[in-house]
Amino acid sequence: MFIITLKDMPSGIFSVYNDDKERIIPLFEEEDDAVRYLLQLEESKDTPELEIIDVEPDAIILACRTQGQKYSIISSDDFIIPPDDLFT
């Protein structure tokens, strides 16, 4: 599984807000999907330096649950794009 983090700071996991203003961490099953999403993020001049980290699925899911953090597993059948106002 793959997550996006602040460069050289794996604890700074990238997340987005859902319609209820709750933070959601996207967990990508496929590296290509994470790369595609990261490339879209980098199109904004306000994007901080980010990187993709390969993580054990059970470990990241347990960490999210332990912290009460919502997450969404992005499968190869899913296609997501960053919101337009992500960094504004």
Short mmCIF file of N, CA, C and O in Angstrom, two decimals:
data_model
loop_
_atom_site.label_atom_id
_atom_site.label_comp_id
_atom_site.label_asym_id
_atom_site.label_seq_id
_atom_site.Cartn_x
_atom_site.Cartn_y
_atom_site.Cartn_z
N MET A 1 0.85 -1.16 0.00
CA MET A 1 0.00 0.00 0.00
C MET A 1 0.91 1.24 0.00
O MET A 1 2.01 1.19 0.52
N PHE A 2 0.41 2.33 -0.55
CA PHE A 2 1.22 3.53 -0.71
C PHE A 2 0.49 4.75 -0.15
O PHE A 2 -0.72 4.89 -0.33
N ILE A 3 1.26 5.60 0.52
CA ILE A 3 0.73 6.86 1.05
C ILE A 3 1.60 8.01 0.54
O ILE A 3 2.73 7.79 0.12
N ILE A 4 1.05 9.19 0.60
CA ILE A 4 1.79 10.39 0.23
C ILE A 4 2.11 11.13 1.53
O ILE A 4 1.23 11.32 2.37
N THR A 5 3.38 11.53 1.67
CA THR A 5 3.81 12.25 2.87
C THR A 5 4.61 13.48 2.48
O THR A 5 5.04 13.62 1.33
N LEU A 6 4.83 14.34 3.45
CA LEU A 6 5.77 15.44 3.25
C LEU A 6 7.14 14.84 3.02
O LEU A 6 7.51 13.85 3.67
N LYS A 7 7.90 15.40 2.12
CA LYS A 7 9.22 14.88 1.79
C LYS A 7 10.09 14.83 3.03
O LYS A 7 10.16 15.79 3.79
N ASP A 8 10.74 13.68 3.24
CA ASP A 8 11.63 13.43 4.38
C ASP A 8 10.94 13.56 5.73
O ASP A 8 11.58 13.78 6.74
N MET A 9 9.63 13.43 5.74
CA MET A 9 8.87 13.52 6.99
C MET A 9 7.68 12.56 6.93
O MET A 9 6.53 12.96 6.75
N PRO A 10 7.95 11.24 7.05
CA PRO A 10 6.90 10.24 6.88
C PRO A 10 5.71 10.39 7.83
O PRO A 10 4.63 9.91 7.54
N SER A 11 5.90 11.07 8.95
CA SER A 11 4.78 11.26 9.87
C SER A 11 3.80 12.33 9.37
O SER A 11 2.69 12.44 9.87
N GLY A 12 4.21 13.11 8.38
CA GLY A 12 3.35 14.15 7.80
C GLY A 12 2.55 13.58 6.65
O GLY A 12 2.77 13.91 5.50
N ILE A 13 1.60 12.72 6.97
CA ILE A 13 0.82 12.01 5.95
C ILE A 13 -0.18 12.97 5.31
O ILE A 13 -0.90 13.69 6.00
N PHE A 14 -0.24 12.94 4.00
CA PHE A 14 -1.15 13.76 3.22
C PHE A 14 -2.59 13.28 3.44
O PHE A 14 -2.87 12.10 3.49
N SER A 15 -3.49 14.24 3.59
CA SER A 15 -4.91 13.92 3.69
C SER A 15 -5.72 15.01 3.01
O SER A 15 -5.21 16.09 2.71
N VAL A 16 -6.99 14.71 2.78
CA VAL A 16 -7.93 15.67 2.21
C VAL A 16 -9.15 15.73 3.13
O VAL A 16 -9.33 14.87 3.99
N TYR A 17 -9.98 16.73 2.93
CA TYR A 17 -11.22 16.86 3.71
C TYR A 17 -12.40 16.36 2.88
O TYR A 17 -12.49 16.64 1.69
N ASN A 18 -13.29 15.64 3.55
CA ASN A 18 -14.52 15.22 2.87
C ASN A 18 -15.57 16.32 3.02
O ASN A 18 -15.28 17.39 3.57
N ASP A 19 -16.77 16.07 2.55
CA ASP A 19 -17.83 17.09 2.59
C ASP A 19 -18.20 17.48 4.02
O ASP A 19 -18.73 18.56 4.24
N ASP A 20 -17.96 16.59 4.98
CA ASP A 20 -18.26 16.87 6.38
C ASP A 20 -17.09 17.51 7.12
O ASP A 20 -17.07 17.57 8.35
N LYS A 21 -16.07 17.94 6.36
CA LYS A 21 -14.87 18.58 6.92
C LYS A 21 -14.05 17.63 7.80
O LYS A 21 -13.36 18.05 8.73
N GLU A 22 -14.12 16.33 7.50
CA GLU A 22 -13.31 15.34 8.20
C GLU A 22 -12.09 15.01 7.34
O GLU A 22 -12.20 14.89 6.12
N ARG A 23 -10.94 14.85 7.99
CA ARG A 23 -9.71 14.51 7.26
C ARG A 23 -9.75 13.03 6.88
O ARG A 23 -10.06 12.18 7.69
N ILE A 24 -9.40 12.78 5.63
CA ILE A 24 -9.36 11.42 5.10
C ILE A 24 -7.98 11.18 4.49
O ILE A 24 -7.52 11.98 3.66
N ILE A 25 -7.34 10.08 4.86
CA ILE A 25 -6.04 9.72 4.28
C ILE A 25 -6.28 8.75 3.12
O ILE A 25 -6.87 7.68 3.32
N PRO A 26 -5.84 9.11 1.92
CA PRO A 26 -5.96 8.15 0.82
C PRO A 26 -4.84 7.10 0.91
O PRO A 26 -3.67 7.44 1.03
N LEU A 27 -5.23 5.84 0.90
CA LEU A 27 -4.29 4.71 0.92
C LEU A 27 -4.39 4.03 -0.44
O LEU A 27 -5.42 3.46 -0.78
N PHE A 28 -3.33 4.13 -1.21
CA PHE A 28 -3.35 3.62 -2.58
C PHE A 28 -2.86 2.17 -2.63
O PHE A 28 -1.79 1.86 -2.10
N GLU A 29 -3.64 1.31 -3.27
CA GLU A 29 -3.21 -0.08 -3.44
C GLU A 29 -2.11 -0.20 -4.48
O GLU A 29 -1.24 -1.05 -4.37
N GLU A 30 -2.15 0.67 -5.48
CA GLU A 30 -1.19 0.60 -6.59
C GLU A 30 -0.28 1.83 -6.59
O GLU A 30 -0.76 2.97 -6.47
N GLU A 31 1.01 1.60 -6.75
CA GLU A 31 1.97 2.72 -6.78
C GLU A 31 1.68 3.67 -7.93
O GLU A 31 1.80 4.90 -7.77
N ASP A 32 1.32 3.15 -9.08
CA ASP A 32 1.03 4.00 -10.24
C ASP A 32 -0.08 5.01 -9.94
O ASP A 32 -0.02 6.15 -10.38
N ASP A 33 -1.08 4.59 -9.19
CA ASP A 33 -2.18 5.49 -8.84
C ASP A 33 -1.69 6.59 -7.89
O ASP A 33 -2.09 7.74 -8.01
N ALA A 34 -0.83 6.21 -6.95
CA ALA A 34 -0.26 7.21 -6.03
C ALA A 34 0.60 8.20 -6.80
O ALA A 34 0.53 9.41 -6.55
N VAL A 35 1.38 7.72 -7.74
CA VAL A 35 2.23 8.59 -8.56
C VAL A 35 1.36 9.55 -9.38
O VAL A 35 1.63 10.75 -9.43
N ARG A 36 0.31 9.04 -9.98
CA ARG A 36 -0.58 9.87 -10.80
C ARG A 36 -1.20 10.98 -9.93
O ARG A 36 -1.25 12.14 -10.33
N TYR A 37 -1.65 10.62 -8.74
CA TYR A 37 -2.25 11.60 -7.85
C TYR A 37 -1.22 12.65 -7.42
O TYR A 37 -1.50 13.84 -7.39
N LEU A 38 -0.02 12.19 -7.09
CA LEU A 38 1.05 13.11 -6.69
C LEU A 38 1.38 14.09 -7.82
O LEU A 38 1.56 15.28 -7.59
N LEU A 39 1.44 13.61 -9.03
CA LEU A 39 1.70 14.48 -10.18
C LEU A 39 0.61 15.56 -10.31
O LEU A 39 0.91 16.71 -10.62
N GLN A 40 -0.63 15.17 -10.07
CA GLN A 40 -1.71 16.15 -10.11
C GLN A 40 -1.56 17.18 -8.99
O GLN A 40 -1.80 18.37 -9.20
N LEU A 41 -1.18 16.72 -7.81
CA LEU A 41 -0.95 17.64 -6.69
C LEU A 41 0.15 18.65 -7.02
O LEU A 41 0.05 19.83 -6.69
N GLU A 42 1.20 18.16 -7.65
CA GLU A 42 2.36 19.00 -7.94
C GLU A 42 2.08 20.06 -9.01
O GLU A 42 2.89 20.96 -9.20
N GLU A 43 0.94 19.98 -9.67
CA GLU A 43 0.58 21.00 -10.65
C GLU A 43 0.28 22.34 -9.98
O GLU A 43 0.36 23.38 -10.61
N SER A 44 -0.06 22.31 -8.70
CA SER A 44 -0.32 23.54 -7.95
C SER A 44 0.99 24.10 -7.43
O SER A 44 1.80 23.38 -6.86
N LYS A 45 1.19 25.40 -7.60
CA LYS A 45 2.43 26.03 -7.13
C LYS A 45 2.52 26.05 -5.61
O LYS A 45 3.58 26.23 -5.05
N ASP A 46 1.40 25.87 -4.93
CA ASP A 46 1.36 25.90 -3.47
C ASP A 46 1.66 24.55 -2.82
O ASP A 46 1.68 24.46 -1.59
N THR A 47 1.86 23.54 -3.61
CA THR A 47 2.09 22.20 -3.08
C THR A 47 3.46 22.10 -2.41
O THR A 47 4.46 22.42 -3.02
N PRO A 48 3.49 21.64 -1.15
CA PRO A 48 4.79 21.42 -0.51
C PRO A 48 5.47 20.21 -1.15
O PRO A 48 4.83 19.45 -1.90
N GLU A 49 6.75 20.00 -0.87
CA GLU A 49 7.44 18.83 -1.41
C GLU A 49 6.86 17.58 -0.78
O GLU A 49 6.80 17.46 0.45
N LEU A 50 6.43 16.66 -1.63
CA LEU A 50 5.81 15.42 -1.19
C LEU A 50 6.55 14.23 -1.76
O LEU A 50 7.29 14.35 -2.74
N GLU A 51 6.32 13.07 -1.15
CA GLU A 51 6.88 11.84 -1.68
C GLU A 51 5.93 10.69 -1.38
O GLU A 51 5.02 10.81 -0.55
N ILE A 52 6.15 9.59 -2.07
CA ILE A 52 5.33 8.39 -1.90
C ILE A 52 6.11 7.40 -1.05
O ILE A 52 7.29 7.15 -1.30
N ILE A 53 5.42 6.83 -0.07
CA ILE A 53 6.03 5.85 0.83
C ILE A 53 5.26 4.54 0.70
O ILE A 53 4.03 4.52 0.71
N ASP A 54 6.01 3.45 0.59
CA ASP A 54 5.43 2.10 0.57
C ASP A 54 5.26 1.66 2.03
O ASP A 54 6.22 1.68 2.80
N VAL A 55 4.04 1.31 2.42
CA VAL A 55 3.76 0.92 3.80
C VAL A 55 3.04 -0.43 3.83
O VAL A 55 2.37 -0.81 2.87
N GLU A 56 3.19 -1.13 4.94
CA GLU A 56 2.46 -2.38 5.13
C GLU A 56 0.98 -2.05 5.35
O GLU A 56 0.66 -1.24 6.23
N PRO A 57 0.09 -2.66 4.59
CA PRO A 57 -1.34 -2.34 4.73
C PRO A 57 -1.86 -2.49 6.16
O PRO A 57 -2.54 -1.60 6.66
N ASP A 58 -1.55 -3.60 6.80
CA ASP A 58 -2.06 -3.82 8.15
C ASP A 58 -1.55 -2.76 9.12
O ASP A 58 -2.28 -2.30 9.99
N ALA A 59 -0.29 -2.37 8.97
CA ALA A 59 0.31 -1.39 9.87
C ALA A 59 -0.33 -0.01 9.72
O ALA A 59 -0.65 0.65 10.72
N ILE A 60 -0.53 0.45 8.50
CA ILE A 60 -1.09 1.79 8.30
C ILE A 60 -2.56 1.82 8.70
O ILE A 60 -3.05 2.79 9.29
N ILE A 61 -3.29 0.76 8.42
CA ILE A 61 -4.71 0.71 8.81
C ILE A 61 -4.83 0.68 10.33
O ILE A 61 -5.65 1.39 10.91
N LEU A 62 -3.99 -0.10 10.99
CA LEU A 62 -4.00 -0.14 12.46
C LEU A 62 -3.65 1.24 13.03
O LEU A 62 -4.29 1.70 13.98
N ALA A 63 -2.64 1.90 12.45
CA ALA A 63 -2.25 3.23 12.92
C ALA A 63 -3.41 4.22 12.77
O ALA A 63 -3.68 5.01 13.67
N CYS A 64 -4.09 4.17 11.65
CA CYS A 64 -5.23 5.07 11.42
C CYS A 64 -6.33 4.79 12.44
O CYS A 64 -6.87 5.72 13.06
N ARG A 65 -6.65 3.54 12.62
CA ARG A 65 -7.72 3.18 13.58
C ARG A 65 -7.34 3.56 15.00
O ARG A 65 -8.17 4.07 15.75
N THR A 66 -6.09 3.33 15.37
CA THR A 66 -5.63 3.66 16.72
C THR A 66 -5.74 5.16 16.98
O THR A 66 -6.10 5.59 18.08
N GLN A 67 -5.44 5.97 15.96
CA GLN A 67 -5.49 7.43 16.09
C GLN A 67 -6.88 8.01 15.81
O GLN A 67 -7.06 9.23 15.88
N GLY A 68 -7.82 7.15 15.47
CA GLY A 68 -9.15 7.65 15.13
C GLY A 68 -9.18 8.41 13.82
O GLY A 68 -10.05 9.24 13.59
N GLN A 69 -8.22 8.11 12.94
CA GLN A 69 -8.08 8.80 11.66
C GLN A 69 -8.86 8.05 10.58
O GLN A 69 -8.68 6.84 10.41
N LYS A 70 -9.69 8.74 9.85
CA LYS A 70 -10.42 8.13 8.74
C LYS A 70 -9.47 7.95 7.56
O LYS A 70 -8.55 8.73 7.36
N TYR A 71 -9.72 6.91 6.79
CA TYR A 71 -8.92 6.63 5.61
C TYR A 71 -9.80 6.06 4.52
O TYR A 71 -10.92 5.62 4.78
N SER A 72 -9.30 6.09 3.31
CA SER A 72 -10.00 5.52 2.17
C SER A 72 -9.00 4.72 1.35
O SER A 72 -7.95 5.23 0.97
N ILE A 73 -9.34 3.46 1.12
CA ILE A 73 -8.47 2.61 0.30
C ILE A 73 -8.82 2.85 -1.16
O ILE A 73 -9.96 2.67 -1.57
N ILE A 74 -7.82 3.29 -1.92
CA ILE A 74 -8.00 3.59 -3.33
C ILE A 74 -7.50 2.38 -4.13
O ILE A 74 -6.31 2.10 -4.17
N SER A 75 -8.44 1.68 -4.74
CA SER A 75 -8.09 0.49 -5.52
C SER A 75 -7.74 0.89 -6.95
O SER A 75 -7.93 2.03 -7.36
N SER A 76 -7.27 -0.08 -7.72
CA SER A 76 -6.90 0.20 -9.11
C SER A 76 -8.13 0.58 -9.95
O SER A 76 -7.98 1.17 -11.01
N ASP A 77 -9.33 0.27 -9.47
CA ASP A 77 -10.56 0.62 -10.18
C ASP A 77 -11.04 2.03 -9.88
O ASP A 77 -11.94 2.53 -10.53
N ASP A 78 -10.44 2.67 -8.88
CA ASP A 78 -10.83 4.02 -8.47
C ASP A 78 -10.00 5.06 -9.21
O ASP A 78 -8.83 4.83 -9.49
N PHE A 79 -10.61 6.19 -9.46
CA PHE A 79 -9.90 7.32 -10.04
C PHE A 79 -10.26 8.55 -9.24
O PHE A 79 -11.43 8.95 -9.19
N ILE A 80 -9.28 9.13 -8.57
CA ILE A 80 -9.55 10.34 -7.79
C ILE A 80 -8.65 11.46 -8.28
O ILE A 80 -7.56 11.22 -8.81
N ILE A 81 -9.15 12.67 -8.12
CA ILE A 81 -8.36 13.85 -8.47
C ILE A 81 -8.40 14.79 -7.26
O ILE A 81 -9.37 14.82 -6.51
N PRO A 82 -7.32 15.54 -7.05
CA PRO A 82 -7.29 16.47 -5.92
C PRO A 82 -8.33 17.58 -6.10
O PRO A 82 -8.59 18.02 -7.21
N PRO A 83 -8.91 18.05 -5.00
CA PRO A 83 -9.83 19.19 -5.09
C PRO A 83 -9.08 20.43 -5.57
O PRO A 83 -7.89 20.58 -5.31
N ASP A 84 -9.78 21.32 -6.25
CA ASP A 84 -9.16 22.53 -6.77
C ASP A 84 -8.62 23.45 -5.67
O ASP A 84 -7.62 24.12 -5.85
N ASP A 85 -9.29 23.47 -4.53
CA ASP A 85 -8.92 24.39 -3.46
C ASP A 85 -8.11 23.73 -2.36
O ASP A 85 -8.12 24.18 -1.22
N LEU A 86 -7.36 22.72 -2.68
CA LEU A 86 -6.65 21.92 -1.68
C LEU A 86 -5.64 22.73 -0.88
O LEU A 86 -5.52 22.58 0.31
N PHE A 87 -4.90 23.60 -1.52
CA PHE A 87 -3.83 24.35 -0.84
C PHE A 87 -4.13 25.83 -0.73
O PHE A 87 -3.23 26.63 -0.57
N THR A 88 -5.40 26.21 -0.80
CA THR A 88 -5.74 27.63 -0.67
C THR A 88 -6.48 27.90 0.61
O THR A 88 -6.90 27.05 1.30
#
